[in-house]
Coordinates of C-alpha atoms in Angstrom, one line a residue:
Chain A
M12 CA 77.1 121.4 118.8
L13 CA 77.6 117.6 118.9
D14 CA 73.9 117.2 118.3
D15 CA 74.4 118.2 114.7
F16 CA 74.9 115.1 112.6
L17 CA 77.1 117.0 110.2
V18 CA 79.4 118.1 113.0
R19 CA 79.7 114.6 114.2
A20 CA 80.4 113.4 110.7
A21 CA 83.2 116.0 110.2
L22 CA 84.7 115.1 113.6
A23 CA 84.7 111.4 112.7
G24 CA 86.5 112.0 109.4
I25 CA 89.0 114.4 111.0
G26 CA 89.7 111.9 113.8
L27 CA 90.2 109.0 111.4
S28 CA 92.6 111.0 109.2
I29 CA 95.0 111.5 112.1
A30 CA 95.6 107.7 111.9
T31 CA 95.2 107.2 108.1
G32 CA 97.6 109.9 107.2
P33 CA 100.8 108.3 108.7
L34 CA 99.6 104.7 108.5
G35 CA 98.6 105.3 104.8
S36 CA 102.0 106.7 104.1
F37 CA 103.5 103.4 105.4
V38 CA 101.0 101.4 103.4
V39 CA 102.2 103.3 100.2
W40 CA 105.9 103.0 101.1
R41 CA 105.7 99.3 101.8
R42 CA 103.2 98.5 99.0
M43 CA 100.7 97.0 101.4
A44 CA 97.6 98.2 99.6
Y45 CA 96.4 94.7 98.9
F46 CA 96.8 94.1 102.6
G47 CA 94.5 96.8 103.6
D48 CA 91.9 95.5 101.2
A49 CA 92.0 92.0 102.6
T50 CA 91.8 93.2 106.2
A51 CA 88.9 95.4 105.4
H52 CA 87.0 92.6 103.5
A53 CA 87.5 90.4 106.5
A54 CA 85.9 93.0 108.6
I55 CA 82.5 92.2 107.0
L56 CA 82.9 88.6 108.3
G57 CA 83.5 90.2 111.7
V58 CA 80.3 92.2 111.4
A59 CA 78.4 89.1 110.7
L60 CA 79.9 87.2 113.6
A61 CA 79.2 90.1 116.0
L62 CA 75.6 90.2 114.9
L63 CA 75.1 86.5 115.3
M64 CA 76.7 86.5 118.7
S65 CA 75.3 89.8 119.9
L66 CA 78.7 91.3 120.4
P67 CA 79.6 95.0 119.7
I68 CA 80.3 95.4 116.0
W69 CA 83.7 96.9 116.6
L70 CA 84.8 94.0 118.7
G71 CA 83.8 91.4 116.1
T72 CA 85.5 93.5 113.4
L73 CA 88.6 94.0 115.4
V74 CA 89.1 90.3 116.2
I75 CA 88.5 89.1 112.6
A76 CA 90.6 91.9 111.1
F77 CA 93.4 90.9 113.5
A78 CA 93.1 87.3 112.5
M79 CA 93.2 88.2 108.8
A80 CA 96.1 90.5 109.2
L81 CA 98.1 87.8 111.0
A82 CA 97.2 85.2 108.5
V83 CA 98.3 87.4 105.6
S84 CA 101.6 88.4 107.2
W85 CA 102.3 84.8 108.0
M86 CA 101.7 83.9 104.4
S87 CA 103.9 86.6 103.0
S88 CA 106.7 85.7 105.6
R89 CA 106.7 82.2 104.1
G90 CA 107.7 83.8 100.8
Q91 CA 104.5 82.9 99.1
S92 CA 103.4 85.3 96.5
P93 CA 100.6 87.1 98.3
D94 CA 98.5 87.6 95.2
T95 CA 96.5 84.5 94.8
G96 CA 96.3 83.3 98.4
L97 CA 95.3 86.8 99.4
G98 CA 92.6 87.0 96.8
V99 CA 91.1 83.7 98.0
L100 CA 91.2 84.7 101.7
S101 CA 90.0 88.2 101.1
Y102 CA 87.0 87.4 99.0
S103 CA 86.1 84.3 100.9
A104 CA 85.9 86.4 104.1
L105 CA 83.8 89.1 102.4
S106 CA 81.3 86.7 100.8
A107 CA 81.1 84.5 103.9
G108 CA 80.4 87.6 105.9
L109 CA 77.7 88.7 103.5
V110 CA 76.1 85.3 103.6
A111 CA 76.3 85.0 107.4
I112 CA 74.7 88.4 107.9
S113 CA 71.5 87.2 106.2
F114 CA 71.2 84.6 109.0
A115 CA 71.3 87.2 111.7
P116 CA 68.0 86.7 113.6
G117 CA 65.4 89.4 113.5
V118 CA 67.8 92.1 112.3
R119 CA 67.2 94.0 109.1
V120 CA 70.7 95.0 108.4
D121 CA 71.6 97.8 106.1
L122 CA 74.5 96.2 104.2
S123 CA 75.5 99.2 102.3
A124 CA 76.3 100.9 105.6
F125 CA 79.1 98.4 106.3
L126 CA 80.3 98.3 102.7
F127 CA 80.4 102.1 102.0
G128 CA 80.1 103.5 105.5
D129 CA 77.4 105.7 107.0
I130 CA 79.3 108.7 108.3
L131 CA 76.1 110.8 108.6
A132 CA 74.8 108.3 111.2
V133 CA 77.9 108.5 113.4
T134 CA 76.9 108.5 117.1
R135 CA 78.7 110.0 120.1
S136 CA 80.0 106.5 121.0
D137 CA 81.2 106.0 117.5
L138 CA 83.1 109.2 117.8
V139 CA 84.8 108.0 121.0
L140 CA 85.8 104.8 119.2
V141 CA 87.1 106.6 116.1
W142 CA 89.1 109.2 118.0
G143 CA 90.3 106.7 120.6
G144 CA 91.6 104.3 117.9
G145 CA 92.9 107.1 115.7
V146 CA 94.9 108.9 118.3
A147 CA 96.2 105.6 119.7
I148 CA 97.5 104.5 116.3
A149 CA 99.0 107.9 115.6
A150 CA 100.7 107.9 118.9
L151 CA 102.0 104.4 118.3
I152 CA 103.5 105.4 114.9
V153 CA 105.0 108.6 116.4
W154 CA 106.6 106.5 119.2
R155 CA 108.1 103.9 116.9
W156 CA 108.7 106.3 113.9
S157 CA 112.4 105.8 113.4
R158 CA 112.2 102.0 113.8
L159 CA 109.3 101.7 111.5
L160 CA 110.9 104.0 108.9
L161 CA 114.3 102.3 108.9
S162 CA 112.6 98.8 108.7
T163 CA 110.6 100.1 105.7
L164 CA 113.7 101.6 104.0
S165 CA 115.9 98.6 104.5
P166 CA 115.2 95.6 106.7
D167 CA 119.0 94.8 106.7
L168 CA 120.0 98.3 107.9
A169 CA 117.3 98.0 110.6
A170 CA 118.6 94.6 111.7
A171 CA 122.2 95.8 111.9
S172 CA 121.0 98.6 114.2
G173 CA 119.4 96.2 116.5
I174 CA 115.9 96.7 115.3
N175 CA 113.7 93.6 114.5
P176 CA 112.1 94.5 111.1
T177 CA 109.6 91.6 111.4
R178 CA 108.3 93.0 114.6
E179 CA 108.0 96.5 113.1
G180 CA 106.1 95.0 110.2
L181 CA 103.7 93.4 112.7
V182 CA 103.1 96.7 114.4
L183 CA 101.9 98.2 111.1
T184 CA 99.8 95.1 110.3
L185 CA 98.0 95.2 113.6
S186 CA 97.6 99.0 113.4
L187 CA 95.9 98.4 110.1
A188 CA 93.5 96.0 111.7
V189 CA 92.6 98.6 114.4
V190 CA 92.1 101.3 111.8
V191 CA 89.8 99.1 109.8
A192 CA 87.7 98.2 112.8
V193 CA 87.2 101.8 113.9
S194 CA 86.6 103.2 110.4
L195 CA 84.0 100.7 109.2
K196 CA 81.2 103.0 110.3
V197 CA 82.9 106.1 108.6
V198 CA 83.9 104.9 105.2
G199 CA 83.0 101.3 105.0
A200 CA 84.9 98.1 104.2
L201 CA 85.2 98.8 100.5
L202 CA 86.6 102.3 100.8
I203 CA 89.0 102.0 103.8
S204 CA 92.0 101.3 101.5
A205 CA 91.1 104.4 99.5
M206 CA 91.2 106.5 102.6
L207 CA 94.6 105.1 103.4
I208 CA 96.2 105.3 100.0
I209 CA 94.8 108.4 98.2
P210 CA 95.7 111.1 100.7
A211 CA 99.2 109.6 101.1
A212 CA 99.8 109.3 97.4
A213 CA 98.6 112.9 96.9
A214 CA 101.0 114.0 99.7
R215 CA 103.9 112.2 97.9
Q216 CA 103.5 114.6 95.0
V217 CA 104.6 117.6 97.1
A218 CA 106.4 116.2 100.2
M219 CA 110.2 116.0 100.2
S220 CA 110.6 114.1 103.4
P221 CA 108.8 111.2 105.2
V222 CA 107.6 113.4 108.1
V223 CA 106.2 116.0 105.8
M224 CA 104.5 113.4 103.7
A225 CA 102.7 111.8 106.7
L226 CA 101.6 115.2 108.0
T227 CA 100.5 116.4 104.6
A228 CA 98.4 113.2 104.2
I229 CA 96.6 114.1 107.4
V230 CA 95.8 117.5 106.2
I231 CA 94.6 116.2 102.8
G232 CA 92.4 113.7 104.7
W233 CA 90.9 116.6 106.6
I234 CA 90.2 118.6 103.4
A235 CA 88.8 115.5 101.7
T236 CA 86.5 114.9 104.7
L237 CA 85.1 118.5 104.8
G238 CA 85.0 118.8 101.0
G239 CA 83.2 115.4 100.7
L240 CA 80.6 116.3 103.3
W241 CA 80.0 119.7 101.8
G242 CA 79.5 118.1 98.3
S243 CA 77.3 115.4 99.8
L244 CA 75.1 118.0 101.4
W245 CA 75.0 120.2 98.3
Y246 CA 74.5 117.6 95.6
D247 CA 72.8 115.0 97.8
T248 CA 75.4 112.3 97.1
P249 CA 76.5 109.5 99.5
A250 CA 78.9 110.9 102.0
G251 CA 81.6 108.3 102.2
P252 CA 82.2 108.0 98.5
S253 CA 82.0 111.8 98.2
M254 CA 85.0 112.0 100.6
I255 CA 87.0 109.6 98.5
V256 CA 86.1 111.6 95.3
A257 CA 87.3 114.7 97.0
A258 CA 90.6 113.0 98.0
A259 CA 91.0 111.8 94.4
L260 CA 90.5 115.3 93.1
I261 CA 93.2 116.6 95.4
Y262 CA 95.4 113.8 94.2
L263 CA 94.8 114.9 90.6
A264 CA 95.4 118.5 91.3
L265 CA 98.7 117.9 93.2
T266 CA 99.9 115.5 90.5
I267 CA 99.3 118.2 87.8
Y268 CA 100.9 120.8 90.0
S269 CA 104.0 118.8 90.6
A270 CA 104.3 117.9 86.9
I271 CA 104.1 121.6 85.9
R272 CA 106.6 122.6 88.6
R273 CA 109.1 120.1 87.5
N274 CA 109.1 121.3 83.9
Chain B
M25 CA 137.1 90.0 124.3
S26 CA 136.5 89.5 120.5
L27 CA 133.9 91.7 118.9
I28 CA 132.2 88.8 117.1
T29 CA 132.8 85.1 117.5
A30 CA 131.2 82.4 115.5
K31 CA 131.6 78.7 116.3
D32 CA 130.7 75.9 114.0
L33 CA 128.3 78.2 112.0
S34 CA 126.2 76.6 109.3
V35 CA 123.5 78.3 107.2
S36 CA 121.1 76.9 104.7
H37 CA 118.8 78.5 102.2
G38 CA 115.9 76.0 101.9
R39 CA 117.7 72.7 101.4
R40 CA 120.9 74.1 100.1
L41 CA 123.7 74.4 102.6
V42 CA 125.3 77.7 101.9
L43 CA 127.8 77.8 104.8
E44 CA 129.1 74.8 106.7
H45 CA 131.1 74.7 109.9
V46 CA 132.6 78.1 109.8
N47 CA 134.6 79.4 112.7
F48 CA 135.3 83.1 112.9
T49 CA 136.5 85.8 115.2
I50 CA 137.3 89.5 114.8
E51 CA 139.2 91.6 117.4
P52 CA 138.9 95.3 118.1
G53 CA 140.7 97.4 115.5
E54 CA 141.3 94.5 113.2
I55 CA 140.7 94.6 109.4
V56 CA 139.4 91.3 108.2
T57 CA 138.5 90.7 104.5
I58 CA 136.5 87.8 103.2
V59 CA 137.2 86.8 99.6
G60 CA 135.6 84.0 97.5
P61 CA 133.9 83.4 94.2
N62 CA 130.3 84.3 93.5
G63 CA 127.9 82.2 95.5
S64 CA 130.5 81.2 98.0
G65 CA 128.4 82.5 100.9
K66 CA 130.3 85.8 101.6
S67 CA 127.3 88.0 102.1
T68 CA 125.5 85.2 103.9
L69 CA 128.4 85.0 106.4
L70 CA 128.2 88.7 107.1
R71 CA 124.5 88.6 107.5
A72 CA 124.7 85.6 109.8
L73 CA 127.4 87.3 112.0
L74 CA 125.0 90.3 112.3
G75 CA 122.2 88.1 113.4
M76 CA 120.0 88.7 110.3
L77 CA 119.6 85.0 109.5
P78 CA 118.6 81.9 111.4
V79 CA 121.8 79.8 111.8
S80 CA 122.9 76.6 113.4
G81 CA 126.0 76.9 115.6
T82 CA 126.7 79.9 117.8
V83 CA 127.3 83.5 117.0
T84 CA 128.4 85.7 120.0
R85 CA 128.6 89.5 119.7
Q86 CA 130.2 91.5 122.4
P87 CA 127.4 93.0 124.6
G88 CA 126.5 96.5 123.5
L89 CA 128.5 96.1 120.3
V90 CA 127.7 99.0 117.9
V91 CA 127.8 97.8 114.3
G92 CA 128.0 100.2 111.4
Y93 CA 126.7 98.3 108.4
V94 CA 127.1 99.3 104.8
P95 CA 125.0 97.1 102.6
Q96 CA 125.9 96.0 99.0
K97 CA 123.1 98.1 97.7
L98 CA 120.0 100.0 98.9
A99 CA 116.8 99.3 97.0
L100 CA 115.0 102.7 96.9
D101 CA 111.3 103.0 96.4
R102 CA 110.3 106.3 94.7
S103 CA 107.2 106.4 96.8
L104 CA 109.4 107.2 99.9
P105 CA 110.9 110.7 99.8
M106 CA 114.1 110.6 101.8
P107 CA 116.6 113.5 101.9
V108 CA 120.1 112.7 103.1
A109 CA 119.6 114.5 106.4
S110 CA 116.6 112.4 107.3
F111 CA 118.4 109.3 106.3
L112 CA 121.4 110.1 108.6
N113 CA 118.9 110.5 111.5
L114 CA 117.8 106.9 111.2
P115 CA 117.5 105.3 113.7
K116 CA 118.9 107.9 116.1
P117 CA 118.7 111.7 115.5
H118 CA 122.0 113.6 115.3
S119 CA 122.7 117.4 115.4
A120 CA 123.0 119.3 112.2
Q121 CA 126.6 120.0 113.0
E122 CA 127.4 116.2 113.4
R123 CA 125.7 115.5 110.1
A124 CA 127.6 118.2 108.4
E125 CA 130.9 117.0 109.8
V126 CA 130.4 113.4 108.8
L127 CA 129.4 114.4 105.3
Q128 CA 132.5 116.5 105.1
R129 CA 134.6 113.5 106.3
V130 CA 133.2 111.2 103.5
G131 CA 133.8 113.9 101.0
L132 CA 130.2 115.0 100.3
P133 CA 129.8 118.3 102.0
G134 CA 126.5 120.1 101.7
V135 CA 124.3 117.3 100.3
E136 CA 121.9 117.2 103.3
H137 CA 118.9 118.3 101.3
R138 CA 119.5 116.1 98.3
Q139 CA 117.2 113.1 97.9
I140 CA 119.1 109.8 98.3
A141 CA 117.3 108.4 95.3
E142 CA 119.0 111.2 93.2
L143 CA 122.5 110.4 94.3
S144 CA 125.0 108.5 92.1
G145 CA 126.2 105.1 93.1
G146 CA 129.4 106.4 94.6
Q147 CA 127.7 109.2 96.4
L148 CA 125.1 106.8 97.9
Q149 CA 127.9 104.5 99.1
R150 CA 129.5 107.5 100.9
V151 CA 126.2 108.5 102.4
L152 CA 125.7 104.9 103.7
L153 CA 129.2 105.0 105.2
A154 CA 128.5 108.4 106.7
R155 CA 125.4 107.0 108.4
A156 CA 127.3 104.0 109.7
L157 CA 130.0 106.4 111.1
L158 CA 127.5 108.6 112.9
T159 CA 126.7 105.8 115.3
K160 CA 130.4 105.7 116.5
P161 CA 130.6 102.0 115.7
D162 CA 133.0 99.5 117.2
I163 CA 133.0 97.6 113.9
L164 CA 132.3 98.6 110.3
V165 CA 130.8 95.8 108.3
L166 CA 131.0 96.4 104.5
D167 CA 129.4 94.1 102.0
E168 CA 131.2 94.6 98.7
P169 CA 130.9 98.4 99.2
T170 CA 132.3 99.3 95.8
Q171 CA 130.1 97.2 93.6
G172 CA 129.0 99.4 90.7
L173 CA 131.7 102.0 91.2
D174 CA 134.3 102.6 88.5
Q175 CA 138.0 102.0 89.3
M176 CA 138.6 105.6 90.4
G177 CA 135.6 105.6 92.6
E178 CA 136.7 102.3 94.1
A179 CA 140.2 103.4 94.9
A180 CA 138.9 106.6 96.5
F181 CA 136.4 104.7 98.5
Y182 CA 138.9 102.3 99.9
Q183 CA 141.3 105.2 100.7
L184 CA 138.5 106.7 102.7
I185 CA 137.9 103.5 104.6
E186 CA 141.6 103.3 105.5
T187 CA 141.6 106.9 106.7
V188 CA 138.6 106.2 108.8
R189 CA 140.1 103.2 110.4
T190 CA 143.4 105.1 111.2
E191 CA 141.5 108.0 112.7
M192 CA 138.8 106.1 114.6
G193 CA 140.5 102.8 115.3
V194 CA 137.4 101.0 114.3
A195 CA 137.5 97.3 113.4
I196 CA 136.5 96.6 109.8
L197 CA 135.0 93.4 108.4
M198 CA 134.4 93.5 104.6
V199 CA 133.6 91.3 101.7
S200 CA 135.6 92.3 98.7
H201 CA 136.1 91.3 95.1
D202 CA 139.1 93.6 94.8
L203 CA 142.1 91.5 95.6
H204 CA 144.5 94.5 95.4
V205 CA 142.8 95.9 98.4
V206 CA 142.8 92.6 100.2
M207 CA 146.6 92.4 99.7
S208 CA 147.4 95.9 100.9
A209 CA 145.1 96.8 103.7
S210 CA 143.9 93.7 105.5
D211 CA 145.3 92.2 108.7
R212 CA 143.7 88.9 108.0
V213 CA 142.1 87.4 104.9
I214 CA 139.5 84.6 104.9
C215 CA 139.1 82.7 101.7
L216 CA 135.6 81.3 101.6
N217 CA 133.9 78.8 99.4
G218 CA 130.9 77.5 101.4
H219 CA 133.5 76.7 104.1
V220 CA 136.8 78.4 105.1
C221 CA 139.3 77.3 102.5
C222 CA 142.2 79.1 104.1
E223 CA 142.8 82.0 106.4
G224 CA 145.7 84.1 107.6
T225 CA 147.7 87.2 106.8
P226 CA 147.4 88.4 103.1
H227 CA 150.8 86.8 102.3
V228 CA 150.0 83.5 103.9
V229 CA 146.7 83.3 102.0
R230 CA 148.2 84.5 98.8
D231 CA 150.7 81.6 98.9
A232 CA 148.2 79.0 100.1
P233 CA 147.4 76.4 97.5
E234 CA 143.7 76.6 98.3
Y235 CA 143.6 80.2 97.5
R236 CA 145.6 79.7 94.3
A237 CA 143.2 76.9 93.4
L238 CA 140.2 79.2 93.8
F239 CA 141.7 82.3 92.2
G240 CA 144.2 81.0 89.7
H241 CA 148.0 80.8 89.5
G242 CA 150.8 83.1 88.9
T243 CA 149.1 86.5 89.0
Q244 CA 149.7 87.1 92.6
G245 CA 145.9 86.9 92.8
A246 CA 145.5 90.3 91.3
L247 CA 143.8 89.3 88.1
A248 CA 142.6 86.0 89.3
L249 CA 139.2 87.2 90.0
Y250 CA 138.4 87.5 86.4
Q251 CA 139.5 84.0 85.5
H252 CA 139.0 81.8 88.5
Q253 CA 138.2 78.2 87.8
H254 CA 135.6 76.2 89.5
D255 CA 137.1 72.9 88.4
H256 CA 140.4 73.4 90.0
D257 CA 142.5 70.5 91.2
H258 CA 143.3 70.1 94.9
T259 CA 146.7 68.6 95.6
D260 CA 146.9 69.2 99.3
C261 CA 143.4 70.4 100.2
D262 CA 141.2 68.0 102.0
H263 CA 137.8 69.1 101.0
D264 CA 136.0 68.3 97.8
H265 CA 134.3 70.5 95.3
T266 CA 132.4 67.9 93.3
A267 CA 129.0 69.5 94.2
E268 CA 130.0 72.8 92.7
K269 CA 131.6 71.1 89.7
D270 CA 128.3 69.5 89.0
A271 CA 126.6 72.8 89.4
V272 CA 128.9 74.4 86.9
N273 CA 128.4 71.5 84.4
A274 CA 124.6 71.7 84.9
G275 CA 124.6 75.4 84.4

C-alpha cells in the first residue's frame, strides 16, 4: 500500500498535521507568524549548505532553522521591534540560500520542490522523518501543555507559579525549527507558515477552549491534506498549494458559519 | 522563618534606578500593604520579590513557598479561547468540585463555562483571585487588584480578601491606592517612593512626616491620594527628591 505515491503523500500530510495543529495554535495565540516565516526562509539556506557539504538535507535545514530561531528570539528578547531586523535576516537567508544552491556542484536542483514542497515525491524515509518529527513535537507540547499555555496567557502568572516563561517560549521556538525541517519536503519553505496558521485560525472560529482548538486544528489539517490531494489529482494542480487552498476554504466556511451562528 | 526576605534590593529599568536599597520581610499570616505615588516602584517591588525581574541585592523566598499572584490586569488575546474552568486548571488541574467551591467562595458561582474575555473587570478580578486560592497559597500577592473597579466593587473585593485571610490564615502582600483599606486592614504599611520612605503599623505610618509629605496633610491620608504633591518639603527626612522634582518640572 505504501508503494502508492498518493498514499505516502496523504500519510505525510496527516503526520505533519499532528504537529502543526497544536504548534500552529500557539503560533496564533502568541502572534509568532512572522517567526515561522523567518525560520522557514532560513531553511533554504540550510538546503544549500547541505547540498554543498553533502549532508542530508534535513540536517542542514534543522541546523540553520535552529540558528535562525535562536537569533530571532534573542533579538525580540532584547526588546527590538522584530519587524525590520527580522525582514533583513529572513530574506537575506532566503536569497543567500537560493544563490548558494546554484553553486552546488553537478546537481540540477529542482528549486520549486524546496519552495513549494513536493509531497507527491515523498519517500518512505521522508515519511519516517515527518512522522518522527511530528509525533515528537506533539508529544513535547502535550507534556508541557499547561506550562506553555500559562506562559502564553500571562508570563507574570507563569513566573509566579514557578514556571520560566522564557524557557517555555524557547521550547516553542525550537519546536518550530524542527517542524520546518521535517515539513520542507511536504509543503515547502514558502507555505509552512500557512500550514501552521490557517488550520489553527479556522479552528478558532468554532473552538471554545484551548484543547479543543488544538485538536480541531489537527483535524482541519487532515481534511485539508486529503482535500488538497484529491483536488490536485482531479484538476492536475500542484499538491502543496492545493492543500493550503483547501485549508483556506475550510477557514472561509467556518468563519461564515460562526458569523451566522452568532447572529 | 519569613516567607520572603529582601536585603538591599535595587532594580533598574535600563539606566533608570527604580528601586534602591530596599529591605523587606513578610511573616506568615501578615498583611503588608505597599503605598506610594505613581511610578514609585510598587509593582516593580512586587515583581522583584516574586523573582520576575533581575535585581541586585538578595531576595530569599522560603523553600517551597506557594505564591498566589493576582496581577493588576490580564491582557487577553481574542485568538485564545479560554473558559473559566480551563483557566482555573492552569498550571495544575483541579477537580470540578474544587473549582465550583472556589468560585462560590469568591461570589461567582456557576461561571465555569463563560469565556474569561467576556467577564467584567470585577468578575475577572474574582476569577484571578479564585485561581490564586486554588493553589492553597502561603501568601497572596495582589497588585492593585481593584484598579478599574467602581467603589462598590472595590469595597466588596477587599471585604472578600479579608474574609479569605481570616478563614485561610494566608499572608497577604498588596499594593494599594486605596488608603482607607490600608488604614483598616493592614498589619504593616510600607510607604515607597523609589526607596522605603517609612514603614510601620498604619498609625505609625499615618503620623510619619514622610508619609504626610508624600500624601498631603490633614486628611488622615484618606483623600491625599488625589492631591499628593511631588514638590513637598522634608523637614526631618534625610533623603532628597530633587530628581523627581526635575522630572515633574520637565513633564
